[in-house]
Amino acid sequence: MHTSLEFVIALVSGSMSGLCVDIVLYPLDTVKTRLQSAEGFVNSGGFRGIYRGLGSIMVGSAPGAALFFSTYEMVKLVGERHLKLQHQSLVHMLAACSGEVVACCVRVPTEVVKQRTMTTQSLSSYEVLRKTLHGEGFLGLYRGFASTVTREIPFSLIQFPLWEYLKKRWSENQRSPVQPWQSSICGAIAGGFSAALTTPFDVAKTRIMLAKARSDLSRGHILSTLKIIYLEKGFSGLYAGVLPRTIWISFGGAIFLGVYDKARQILTMLIM
């Protein structure tokens, strides 16, 4: 019974945190995506319509974050029961990777529709969805699934163990559990650091999702995509949008993980 309640709390808290962070920080995500587009920032829309594609995110954000955190907490719970204390970082890595793979089943179709809407000024999210299904079929919504997972796993391998470590050290120093606002600060540091390091994977994922159907990039080979980007624009091309991505995910980490811990705290008091 206790485990099932923990699952429900993680599910609800995750959905709330995911929705909050995506709505608040959507304009920064739009700017980052347009900077990474092969057409360039201005041709992709510049600062016009920075909330284009928000509808697709609102549909997919809550379930994606809910799936991530429910998976993360359950894997962490099992791992902490069976592994020694010195192996807890490995547990957090495994939990984060598992959560990302499960969440990507919802997140990738949302990302495909969102990014194409961001860079297409004349179509709504629904029209982009219809066009994708008509031109590429259902699998078109999963264009870039492998590159997204390739981006998210290294990101989570850094972010979540670092977040847990920072919370643990802060808790030890003050000799009491961290509060949600403290978890939020730890999330900002962990998120920003992870975002900057993994930007090339994000650029490759964006290019693959925006590529024309049946083009070389649309095949989703991340290493060849990285090579193409490097040959086109050099090292700076691999880090296109690194500043808005780092700022976005720093703020995002603060909101995402802070709201998650606060929601967990409130729901635990109400339910448990």
XYZ file of N, CA and C in Angstrom:
816
model
N 0.836 -1.210 0.000
C 0.000 0.000 0.000
C 0.869 1.259 0.000
N 1.932 1.237 0.842
C 2.826 2.372 0.939
C 3.498 2.660 -0.406
N 3.947 1.601 -1.103
C 4.615 1.762 -2.394
C 3.668 2.328 -3.441
N 2.422 1.862 -3.442
C 1.449 2.349 -4.414
C 1.142 3.831 -4.189
N 1.099 4.259 -2.928
C 0.876 5.674 -2.637
C 2.072 6.519 -3.071
N 3.269 5.998 -2.859
C 4.476 6.688 -3.317
C 4.445 6.876 -4.828
N 3.979 5.863 -5.535
C 3.876 5.921 -6.999
C 2.896 7.012 -7.419
N 1.726 7.057 -6.763
C 0.707 8.058 -7.091
C 1.221 9.463 -6.799
N 1.897 9.641 -5.674
C 2.444 10.951 -5.304
C 3.474 11.409 -6.334
N 4.368 10.498 -6.744
C 5.374 10.829 -7.759
C 4.708 11.168 -9.093
N 3.649 10.432 -9.444
C 2.930 10.650 -10.701
C 2.305 12.039 -10.739
N 1.591 12.392 -9.678
C 0.901 13.684 -9.629
C 1.893 14.836 -9.507
N 2.888 14.676 -8.636
C 3.898 15.729 -8.446
C 4.679 15.973 -9.729
N 5.017 14.903 -10.431
C 5.744 15.022 -11.686
C 4.950 15.751 -12.747
N 3.659 15.437 -12.849
C 2.824 16.102 -13.857
C 2.707 17.597 -13.576
N 2.595 17.958 -12.290
C 2.499 19.376 -11.913
C 3.796 20.119 -12.232
N 4.936 19.512 -11.914
C 6.222 20.172 -12.150
C 6.497 20.324 -13.644
N 6.178 19.297 -14.434
C 6.405 19.353 -15.871
C 5.600 20.440 -16.544
N 4.341 20.561 -16.159
C 3.464 21.573 -16.747
C 3.936 22.979 -16.385
N 4.307 23.166 -15.123
C 4.774 24.484 -14.665
C 6.002 24.952 -15.434
N 7.000 24.079 -15.524
C 8.271 24.506 -16.135
C 8.114 24.776 -17.629
N 7.323 23.978 -18.324
C 7.198 24.163 -19.773
C 6.417 25.417 -20.137
N 5.390 25.741 -19.363
C 4.606 26.948 -19.645
C 5.423 28.204 -19.349
N 6.112 28.221 -18.207
C 6.866 29.408 -17.795
C 8.045 29.691 -18.722
N 8.762 28.638 -19.138
C 10.012 28.824 -19.872
C 9.903 28.547 -21.374
N 8.692 28.454 -21.882
C 8.507 28.141 -23.295
C 9.184 29.137 -24.246
N 9.125 30.461 -23.991
C 9.782 31.403 -24.923
C 11.278 31.138 -25.091
N 11.983 30.816 -24.017
C 13.416 30.508 -24.120
C 13.655 29.265 -24.965
N 12.774 28.277 -24.835
C 12.892 27.059 -25.635
C 12.704 27.373 -27.115
N 11.774 28.268 -27.421
C 11.532 28.673 -28.806
C 12.770 29.344 -29.398
N 13.360 30.272 -28.652
C 14.565 30.967 -29.114
C 15.696 29.971 -29.349
N 15.887 29.038 -28.417
C 16.942 28.029 -28.540
C 16.736 27.169 -29.772
N 15.514 26.733 -30.027
C 15.202 25.884 -31.172
C 15.468 26.621 -32.485
N 15.079 27.884 -32.564
C 15.285 28.658 -33.791
C 16.760 28.953 -34.027
N 17.538 29.121 -32.983
C 18.978 29.304 -33.128
C 19.635 28.050 -33.696
N 19.084 26.873 -33.359
C 19.657 25.601 -33.791
C 19.154 25.154 -35.158
N 18.115 25.796 -35.674
C 17.532 25.408 -36.958
C 18.514 25.644 -38.103
N 18.481 24.754 -39.098
C 19.358 24.901 -40.266
C 19.037 26.168 -41.047
N 17.776 26.659 -40.989
C 17.369 27.870 -41.709
C 17.876 29.144 -41.038
N 18.319 29.024 -39.804
C 18.792 30.200 -39.083
C 17.710 30.828 -38.238
N 18.117 31.656 -37.296
C 17.202 32.239 -36.311
C 16.133 33.123 -36.949
N 16.546 34.047 -37.803
C 15.602 35.008 -38.397
C 14.616 34.302 -39.322
N 15.120 33.438 -40.207
C 14.250 32.740 -41.160
C 13.293 31.773 -40.475
N 13.642 31.326 -39.287
C 12.771 30.409 -38.542
C 11.723 31.145 -37.724
N 11.776 32.476 -37.734
C 10.751 33.234 -37.021
C 11.275 34.311 -36.101
N 12.585 34.261 -35.771
C 13.137 35.276 -34.877
C 12.410 35.292 -33.548
N 12.024 36.489 -33.124
C 11.303 36.634 -31.858
C 9.781 36.657 -32.052
N 9.327 36.392 -33.279
C 7.892 36.407 -33.549
C 7.247 35.104 -33.087
N 6.070 35.219 -32.513
C 5.287 34.042 -32.135
C 6.047 33.073 -31.237
N 6.626 33.585 -30.151
C 7.470 32.724 -29.319
C 6.675 31.695 -28.509
N 5.346 31.798 -28.547
C 4.531 30.768 -27.877
C 3.902 29.798 -28.886
N 4.376 29.838 -30.144
C 3.862 28.905 -31.135
C 4.228 27.482 -30.734
N 3.235 26.568 -30.802
C 3.479 25.172 -30.456
C 3.221 24.845 -28.995
N 2.769 25.854 -28.226
C 2.533 25.620 -26.792
C 1.461 24.562 -26.556
N 0.493 24.489 -27.472
C -0.589 23.516 -27.306
C -0.085 22.088 -27.236
N 0.874 21.746 -28.091
C 1.405 20.374 -28.105
C 2.148 20.062 -26.814
N 2.842 21.071 -26.268
C 3.578 20.870 -25.019
C 2.619 20.658 -23.856
N 1.529 21.422 -23.816
C 0.566 21.293 -22.723
C -0.087 19.919 -22.721
N -0.240 19.335 -23.915
C -0.816 17.991 -24.011
C 0.176 16.936 -23.528
N 1.455 17.097 -23.885
C 2.438 16.054 -23.582
C 3.274 16.258 -22.348
N 3.330 17.490 -21.836
C 4.231 17.804 -20.736
C 3.893 17.064 -19.451
N 2.649 17.165 -19.014
C 2.249 16.552 -17.745
C 2.435 15.034 -17.752
N 1.924 14.319 -18.764
C 2.135 12.862 -18.751
C 3.600 12.459 -18.888
N 4.382 13.226 -19.673
C 5.801 12.910 -19.827
C 6.550 13.029 -18.514
N 6.347 14.146 -17.803
C 7.009 14.354 -16.514
C 6.496 13.371 -15.467
N 5.194 13.059 -15.526
C 4.625 12.096 -14.581
C 5.249 10.717 -14.763
N 5.399 10.292 -16.016
C 6.031 9.002 -16.296
C 7.487 8.988 -15.843
N 8.183 10.122 -16.073
C 9.588 10.176 -15.661
C 9.726 9.993 -14.157
N 9.024 10.826 -13.390
C 9.229 10.803 -11.944
C 8.683 9.545 -11.277
N 7.584 9.007 -11.799
C 7.067 7.768 -11.210
C 8.052 6.627 -11.441
N 8.642 6.569 -12.649
C 9.662 5.556 -12.941
C 10.914 5.802 -12.112
N 11.353 7.062 -12.050
C 12.557 7.430 -11.299
C 12.433 7.028 -9.834
N 11.315 7.365 -9.211
C 11.145 7.084 -7.785
C 11.031 5.590 -7.509
N 10.366 4.858 -8.402
C 10.209 3.417 -8.166
C 11.537 2.681 -8.332
N 12.308 3.031 -9.359
C 13.623 2.399 -9.561
C 14.552 2.773 -8.415
N 14.494 4.033 -7.975
C 15.326 4.486 -6.854
C 14.950 3.746 -5.565
N 13.661 3.552 -5.356
C 13.185 2.861 -4.158
C 13.697 1.425 -4.107
N 13.588 0.739 -5.238
C 14.061 -0.654 -5.316
C 15.583 -0.707 -5.169
N 16.279 0.189 -5.859
C 17.738 0.191 -5.816
C 18.289 0.481 -4.438
N 17.683 1.442 -3.739
C 18.165 1.802 -2.407
C 17.944 0.688 -1.394
N 16.968 -0.156 -1.664
C 16.711 -1.295 -0.762
C 17.734 -2.410 -0.936
N 18.257 -2.538 -2.160
C 19.105 -3.696 -2.460
C 20.594 -3.375 -2.615
N 20.954 -2.095 -2.709
C 22.364 -1.734 -2.864
C 22.862 -0.954 -1.655
N 24.142 -1.056 -1.408
C 24.734 -0.393 -0.251
C 24.791 1.120 -0.468
N 25.000 1.836 0.634
C 24.975 3.292 0.614
C 25.990 3.890 -0.356
N 27.172 3.269 -0.458
C 28.214 3.830 -1.324
C 27.884 3.697 -2.808
N 26.844 2.926 -3.135
C 26.446 2.742 -4.534
C 25.208 3.564 -4.903
N 24.825 4.518 -4.053
C 23.597 5.264 -4.286
C 23.657 6.123 -5.554
N 24.853 6.614 -5.900
C 24.970 7.399 -7.144
C 24.623 6.542 -8.361
N 25.016 5.271 -8.339
C 24.668 4.362 -9.427
C 23.162 4.141 -9.497
N 22.541 4.065 -8.321
C 21.079 3.918 -8.273
C 20.409 5.128 -8.912
N 20.885 6.330 -8.582
C 20.303 7.550 -9.145
C 20.500 7.615 -10.655
N 21.667 7.160 -11.132
C 21.918 7.127 -12.579
C 20.969 6.173 -13.284
N 20.824 4.973 -12.728
C 19.933 3.971 -13.323
C 18.486 4.446 -13.300
N 18.083 5.050 -12.187
C 16.715 5.551 -12.067
C 16.445 6.652 -13.084
N 17.412 7.573 -13.243
C 17.248 8.678 -14.190
C 17.179 8.174 -15.625
N 18.058 7.230 -15.978
C 18.055 6.671 -17.341
C 16.747 5.951 -17.644
N 16.276 5.171 -16.687
C 15.013 4.438 -16.864
C 13.860 5.412 -17.049
N 13.846 6.457 -16.225
C 12.790 7.454 -16.326
C 12.784 8.166 -17.668
N 13.972 8.485 -18.172
C 14.059 9.191 -19.455
C 13.561 8.342 -20.615
N 13.946 7.067 -20.648
C 13.523 6.190 -21.748
C 12.000 6.059 -21.771
N 11.400 5.873 -20.593
C 9.941 5.745 -20.509
C 9.270 7.058 -20.899
N 9.777 8.182 -20.372
C 9.164 9.487 -20.648
C 9.257 9.866 -22.120
N 10.328 9.426 -22.802
C 10.512 9.773 -24.220
C 9.424 9.188 -25.114
N 8.755 8.160 -24.650
C 7.645 7.586 -25.425
C 6.530 8.614 -25.612
N 6.399 9.527 -24.654
C 5.421 10.615 -24.749
C 6.087 11.903 -25.224
N 7.310 12.139 -24.751
C 7.989 13.407 -24.994
C 8.364 13.611 -26.457
N 8.797 12.560 -27.153
C 9.294 12.732 -28.521
C 8.200 13.191 -29.489
N 7.023 12.553 -29.535
C 5.983 13.080 -30.425
C 5.636 14.534 -30.121
N 5.612 14.875 -28.837
C 5.344 16.255 -28.436
C 6.422 17.197 -28.957
N 7.686 16.784 -28.826
C 8.813 17.594 -29.286
C 8.787 17.792 -30.807
N 8.468 16.719 -31.545
C 8.421 16.806 -33.009
C 7.406 17.862 -33.436
N 6.206 17.768 -32.903
C 5.148 18.724 -33.254
C 5.527 20.127 -32.788
N 6.032 20.240 -31.568
C 6.384 21.544 -31.004
C 7.459 22.241 -31.832
N 8.547 21.541 -32.140
C 9.656 22.183 -32.832
C 9.311 22.549 -34.268
N 8.506 21.729 -34.915
C 8.088 22.068 -36.283
C 7.132 23.254 -36.287
N 6.309 23.370 -35.249
C 5.408 24.519 -35.141
C 6.194 25.783 -34.846
N 7.226 25.667 -34.005
C 8.066 26.823 -33.660
C 8.739 27.435 -34.883
N 9.124 26.580 -35.823
C 9.895 27.050 -36.984
C 9.051 27.186 -38.244
N 7.733 27.008 -38.130
C 6.814 27.169 -39.262
C 5.765 28.198 -38.869
N 5.828 29.369 -39.444
C 4.988 30.475 -39.002
C 3.519 30.351 -39.434
N 3.235 29.499 -40.413
C 1.883 29.484 -40.979
C 1.003 28.341 -40.486
N 1.549 27.415 -39.683
C 0.783 26.243 -39.273
C 0.617 26.168 -37.763
N -0.557 25.699 -37.323
C -0.798 25.488 -35.895
C -0.274 24.114 -35.493
N -0.268 23.836 -34.195
C 0.191 22.531 -33.709
C -0.632 21.399 -34.316
N -1.947 21.600 -34.383
C -2.821 20.559 -34.929
C -2.539 20.333 -36.407
N -2.309 21.419 -37.151
C -2.022 21.294 -38.578
C -0.679 20.603 -38.816
N 0.315 20.901 -37.951
C 1.611 20.228 -38.044
C 1.455 18.742 -37.752
N 0.643 18.403 -36.772
C 0.382 16.996 -36.438
C -0.245 16.267 -37.616
N -1.257 16.867 -38.228
C -1.917 16.250 -39.381
C -0.953 16.089 -40.553
N -0.155 17.128 -40.802
C 0.795 17.087 -41.913
C 1.833 15.989 -41.686
N 2.309 15.849 -40.453
C 3.307 14.827 -40.128
C 2.728 13.427 -40.311
N 1.523 13.206 -39.815
C 0.882 11.892 -39.946
C 0.604 11.555 -41.406
N 0.185 12.555 -42.189
C -0.118 12.328 -43.603
C 1.150 12.056 -44.410
N 2.211 12.799 -44.134
C 3.428 12.684 -44.931
C 4.379 11.584 -44.495
N 4.409 11.277 -43.192
C 5.390 10.331 -42.669
C 4.783 9.170 -41.888
N 3.460 9.222 -41.662
C 2.824 8.170 -40.882
C 3.084 8.338 -39.395
N 2.608 7.384 -38.612
C 2.735 7.453 -37.156
C 4.193 7.497 -36.707
N 5.063 6.770 -37.416
C 6.480 6.741 -37.035
C 7.154 8.103 -37.220
N 6.545 8.974 -38.033
C 7.083 10.321 -38.200
C 7.081 11.105 -36.897
N 6.134 10.765 -36.016
C 6.074 11.427 -34.712
C 7.227 10.997 -33.812
N 7.866 9.887 -34.167
C 9.007 9.401 -33.372
C 10.334 9.646 -34.082
N 10.326 10.580 -35.051
C 11.584 11.006 -35.682
C 12.479 11.591 -34.603
N 13.677 11.103 -34.501
C 14.602 11.628 -33.499
C 14.492 10.974 -32.144
N 13.764 9.835 -32.070
C 13.636 9.159 -30.771
C 15.011 8.750 -30.235
N 15.821 8.119 -31.099
C 17.142 7.649 -30.670
C 18.033 8.824 -30.276
N 17.985 9.915 -31.061
C 18.832 11.075 -30.749
C 18.361 11.770 -29.468
N 17.041 11.750 -29.220
C 16.527 12.344 -27.990
C 16.990 11.546 -26.773
N 16.866 10.216 -26.867
C 17.333 9.365 -25.772
C 18.839 9.528 -25.581
N 19.569 9.628 -26.704
C 21.027 9.823 -26.636
C 21.371 11.139 -25.960
N 20.528 12.146 -26.141
C 20.736 13.428 -25.469
C 20.333 13.359 -24.001
N 19.163 12.757 -23.734
C 18.601 12.786 -22.392
C 19.377 11.922 -21.399
N 19.896 10.772 -21.856
C 20.585 9.885 -20.917
C 21.870 10.522 -20.374
N 22.778 11.049 -21.224
C 23.945 11.731 -20.644
C 23.554 12.909 -19.757
N 22.516 13.645 -20.178
C 22.037 14.778 -19.379
C 21.593 14.311 -17.995
N 20.769 13.268 -17.958
C 20.254 12.772 -16.680
C 21.328 12.095 -15.842
N 22.294 11.460 -16.515
C 23.403 10.836 -15.789
C 24.209 11.875 -15.007
N 24.195 13.104 -15.507
C 24.893 14.186 -14.803
C 23.946 14.896 -13.830
N 22.768 15.271 -14.312
C 21.875 16.131 -13.541
C 21.365 15.491 -12.248
N 20.797 14.300 -12.344
C 20.116 13.762 -11.166
C 21.046 13.276 -10.065
N 22.155 12.585 -10.378
C 23.103 12.283 -9.303
C 23.680 13.553 -8.671
N 23.936 14.595 -9.496
C 24.452 15.858 -8.967
C 23.410 16.532 -8.080
N 22.155 16.524 -8.515
C 21.059 17.094 -7.722
C 20.939 16.388 -6.379
N 20.939 15.062 -6.406
C 20.827 14.277 -5.173
C 22.041 14.520 -4.267
N 23.226 14.630 -4.874
C 24.450 14.849 -4.099
C 24.430 16.222 -3.419
N 24.043 17.262 -4.170
C 23.980 18.608 -3.609
C 22.961 18.688 -2.472
N 21.827 18.033 -2.644
C 20.820 18.008 -1.578
C 21.354 17.293 -0.332
N 22.049 16.186 -0.562
C 22.598 15.418 0.556
C 23.616 16.233 1.341
N 24.539 16.905 0.617
C 25.565 17.702 1.288
C 24.955 18.887 2.055
N 23.973 19.531 1.425
C 23.304 20.663 2.079
C 22.588 20.174 3.345
N 21.921 19.032 3.227
C 21.219 18.451 4.371
C 22.183 18.109 5.503
N 23.332 17.548 5.157
C 24.336 17.194 6.169
C 24.891 18.437 6.856
N 25.122 19.501 6.084
C 25.688 20.732 6.644
C 24.737 21.422 7.608
N 23.428 21.382 7.296
C 22.464 22.050 8.171
C 21.811 21.086 9.165
N 22.159 19.798 9.017
C 21.671 18.740 9.931
C 20.151 18.654 9.974
N 19.538 18.819 8.809
C 18.084 18.662 8.654
C 17.785 18.487 7.175
N 16.649 17.869 6.830
C 16.314 17.685 5.417
C 16.200 19.018 4.688
N 16.583 19.026 3.404
C 16.482 20.267 2.614
C 15.024 20.617 2.368
N 14.755 21.900 2.291
C 13.426 22.397 1.975
C 13.278 22.485 0.447
N 12.031 22.560 -0.051
C 11.841 22.638 -1.507
C 12.606 23.787 -2.173
N 12.725 24.944 -1.501
C 13.453 26.067 -2.119
C 14.944 25.740 -2.239
N 15.463 24.962 -1.292
C 16.855 24.541 -1.363
C 17.050 23.497 -2.463
N 16.079 22.604 -2.585
C 16.097 21.619 -3.674
C 16.062 22.327 -5.022
N 15.328 23.445 -5.078
C 15.218 24.233 -6.306
C 16.573 24.807 -6.717
N 17.327 25.327 -5.750
C 18.659 25.872 -6.034
C 19.600 24.762 -6.513
N 19.545 23.618 -5.848
C 20.360 22.469 -6.275
C 19.987 22.038 -7.693
N 18.697 22.090 -8.002
C 18.222 21.727 -9.336
C 18.711 22.686 -10.404
N 18.780 23.980 -10.068
C 19.267 24.978 -11.018
C 20.739 24.748 -11.350
N 21.537 24.482 -10.329
C 22.974 24.241 -10.535
C 23.186 22.973 -11.362
N 22.515 21.895 -10.966
C 22.671 20.612 -11.658
C 22.169 20.697 -13.095
N 21.039 21.372 -13.295
C 20.460 21.486 -14.632
C 21.309 22.313 -15.575
N 21.778 23.475 -15.110
C 22.590 24.341 -15.961
C 23.902 23.691 -16.366
N 24.567 23.044 -15.417
C 25.832 22.367 -15.693
C 25.636 21.248 -16.715
N 24.588 20.454 -16.530
C 24.301 19.344 -17.435
C 23.917 19.831 -18.820
N 23.147 20.914 -18.873
C 22.685 21.457 -20.150
C 23.849 21.933 -21.007
N 24.784 22.649 -20.395
C 25.920 23.170 -21.154
C 26.757 22.040 -21.747
N 26.998 20.994 -20.975
C 27.833 19.889 -21.431
C 27.194 19.098 -22.570
N 25.874 18.981 -22.559
C 25.197 18.106 -23.527
C 24.562 18.867 -24.692
N 24.909 20.134 -24.878
C 24.331 20.935 -25.963
C 24.514 20.326 -27.355
N 25.699 19.776 -27.711
C 25.828 19.195 -29.058
C 24.782 18.123 -29.364
N 24.427 17.305 -28.389
C 23.394 16.285 -28.594
C 22.033 16.942 -28.830
N 21.792 18.054 -28.153
C 20.529 18.772 -28.330
C 20.447 19.386 -29.718
N 21.558 19.950 -30.203
C 21.598 20.520 -31.555
C 21.322 19.427 -32.593
N 21.952 18.264 -32.421
C 21.744 17.149 -33.353
C 20.298 16.685 -33.339
N 19.716 16.587 -32.150
C 18.319 16.166 -32.030
C 17.386 17.135 -32.740
N 17.643 18.430 -32.578
C 16.817 19.450 -33.229
C 16.908 19.346 -34.749
N 18.120 19.208 -35.271
C 18.313 19.090 -36.727
C 17.584 17.865 -37.280
N 17.661 16.742 -36.577
C 17.019 15.504 -37.042
C 15.503 15.662 -37.072
N 14.948 16.275 -36.030
C 13.493 16.439 -35.957
C 12.974 17.404 -37.009
N 13.784 18.412 -37.373
C 13.349 19.418 -38.342
C 13.693 19.062 -39.786
N 14.476 17.996 -39.987
C 14.912 17.618 -41.334
C 13.729 17.199 -42.210
N 13.873 17.423 -43.510
C 12.834 17.002 -44.449
C 12.756 15.482 -44.508
N 11.548 14.983 -44.732
C 11.345 13.530 -44.799
C 12.237 12.906 -45.870
N 12.824 11.764 -45.543
C 13.675 10.964 -46.441
C 15.000 11.649 -46.799
N 15.363 12.691 -46.063
C 16.686 13.293 -46.245
C 17.702 12.517 -45.409
N 18.986 12.792 -45.610
C 20.023 12.086 -44.846
C 19.869 12.317 -43.346
N 19.568 13.553 -42.969
C 19.432 13.860 -41.545
C 18.230 13.166 -40.913
N 17.167 12.950 -41.708
C 15.945 12.363 -41.158
C 16.132 10.912 -40.732
N 17.243 10.291 -41.148
C 17.486 8.900 -40.756
C 17.821 8.769 -39.272
N 18.194 9.868 -38.648
C 18.374 9.864 -37.211
C 19.705 9.362 -36.706
N 20.732 9.341 -37.552
C 22.056 8.902 -37.107
C 22.758 10.065 -36.414
N 22.876 9.997 -35.113
C 23.337 11.160 -34.350
C 24.795 11.501 -34.624
N 25.659 10.490 -34.776
C 27.082 10.775 -35.013
C 27.300 11.448 -36.372
N 26.597 10.954 -37.399
C 26.737 11.569 -38.719
C 26.137 12.972 -38.719
N 25.078 13.176 -37.934
C 24.478 14.505 -37.829
C 25.445 15.482 -37.170
N 26.096 15.035 -36.106
C 27.096 15.878 -35.440
C 28.233 16.242 -36.394
N 28.631 15.276 -37.222
C 29.705 15.516 -38.195
C 29.276 16.560 -39.223
N 28.032 16.434 -39.715
C 27.514 17.385 -40.705
C 27.477 18.794 -40.119
N 26.999 18.908 -38.881
C 26.920 20.220 -38.223
C 28.316 20.822 -38.069
N 29.274 19.989 -37.677
C 30.647 20.473 -37.489
C 31.251 20.942 -38.810
N 31.003 20.184 -39.891
C 31.538 20.565 -41.200
C 30.885 21.848 -41.714
N 29.611 22.047 -41.376
C 28.886 23.236 -41.825
C 29.311 24.492 -41.066
N 29.356 24.379 -39.743
C 29.510 25.581 -38.914
C 30.618 25.496 -37.881
N 31.357 24.384 -37.883
C 32.465 24.260 -36.952
C 32.020 23.997 -35.526
N 32.929 24.208 -34.599
C 32.671 23.942 -33.188
C 31.520 24.788 -32.654
N 31.435 26.040 -33.139
C 30.361 26.925 -32.663
C 28.987 26.397 -33.048
N 28.907 25.691 -34.191
C 27.635 25.113 -34.614
C 27.144 24.034 -33.671
N 28.086 23.287 -33.100
C 27.716 22.229 -32.147
C 27.161 22.809 -30.852
N 27.541 24.054 -30.572
C 27.068 24.703 -29.339
C 26.109 25.848 -29.634
N 25.429 25.761 -30.774
C 24.412 26.765 -31.112
C 23.310 26.738 -30.051
N 22.954 27.905 -29.560
C 21.890 27.984 -28.558
C 22.301 27.560 -27.166
N 23.617 27.447 -26.906
C 24.061 26.967 -25.593
C 23.648 27.915 -24.469
N 23.699 29.231 -24.724
C 23.342 30.188 -23.668
C 21.869 30.114 -23.292
N 20.927 30.237 -24.284
C 19.515 30.105 -23.889
C 19.187 28.728 -23.332
N 19.854 27.671 -23.854
C 19.605 26.322 -23.320
C 20.052 26.224 -21.861
N 21.231 26.761 -21.558
C 21.735 26.696 -20.188
C 20.866 27.521 -19.237
N 20.504 28.738 -19.684
C 19.632 29.582 -18.854
C 18.275 28.924 -18.661
N 17.715 28.421 -19.787
C 16.401 27.779 -19.762
C 16.386 26.587 -18.812
N 17.402 25.735 -18.904
C 17.383 24.525 -18.078
C 17.817 24.818 -16.646
N 18.605 25.875 -16.429
C 18.899 26.284 -15.055
C 17.616 26.720 -14.347
N 16.883 27.620 -14.999
C 15.591 28.028 -14.447
C 14.630 26.834 -14.412
N 14.693 26.049 -15.501
C 13.818 24.876 -15.578
C 14.094 23.878 -14.463
N 15.383 23.645 -14.199
C 15.746 22.737 -13.114
C 15.250 23.239 -11.772
N 15.356 24.549 -11.575
C 14.879 25.148 -10.323
C 13.369 24.955 -10.166
N 12.624 25.261 -11.228
C 11.160 25.135 -11.166
C 10.746 23.664 -11.125
N 11.311 22.869 -12.051
C 10.944 21.466 -12.211
C 11.157 20.669 -10.921
N 12.376 20.764 -10.384
C 12.713 19.966 -9.204
C 12.207 20.600 -7.917
N 12.146 21.937 -7.883
C 11.599 22.616 -6.710
C 10.103 22.378 -6.556
N 9.357 22.538 -7.666
C 7.907 22.283 -7.637
C 7.637 20.815 -7.331
N 8.463 19.931 -7.905
C 8.287 18.501 -7.651
C 8.421 18.183 -6.161
N 9.481 18.669 -5.532
C 9.681 18.390 -4.107
C 8.599 19.041 -3.247
N 8.170 20.256 -3.618
C 7.106 20.930 -2.863
C 5.791 20.179 -2.997
N 5.469 19.750 -4.206
C 4.235 18.989 -4.430
C 4.271 17.661 -3.666
N 5.434 16.995 -3.695
C 5.590 15.749 -2.934
C 5.382 15.984 -1.439
N 5.940 17.067 -0.941
C 5.811 17.395 0.479
C 4.352 17.596 0.874
N 3.627 18.378 0.042
C 2.216 18.666 0.336
C 1.369 17.398 0.217
N 1.548 16.647 -0.867
C 0.745 15.446 -1.073
C 1.033 14.370 -0.013
N 2.284 14.285 0.397
C 2.638 13.312 1.459
C 1.928 13.653 2.752
N 1.856 14.957 3.095
C 1.156 15.385 4.309
C -0.341 15.108 4.226
N -0.895 15.244 3.010
C -2.338 15.059 2.842
C -2.752 13.602 2.770
N -1.890 12.770 2.157
C -2.274 11.378 1.853
C -1.717 10.368 2.840
N -0.427 10.494 3.159
C 0.242 9.455 3.937
C -0.161 9.524 5.427
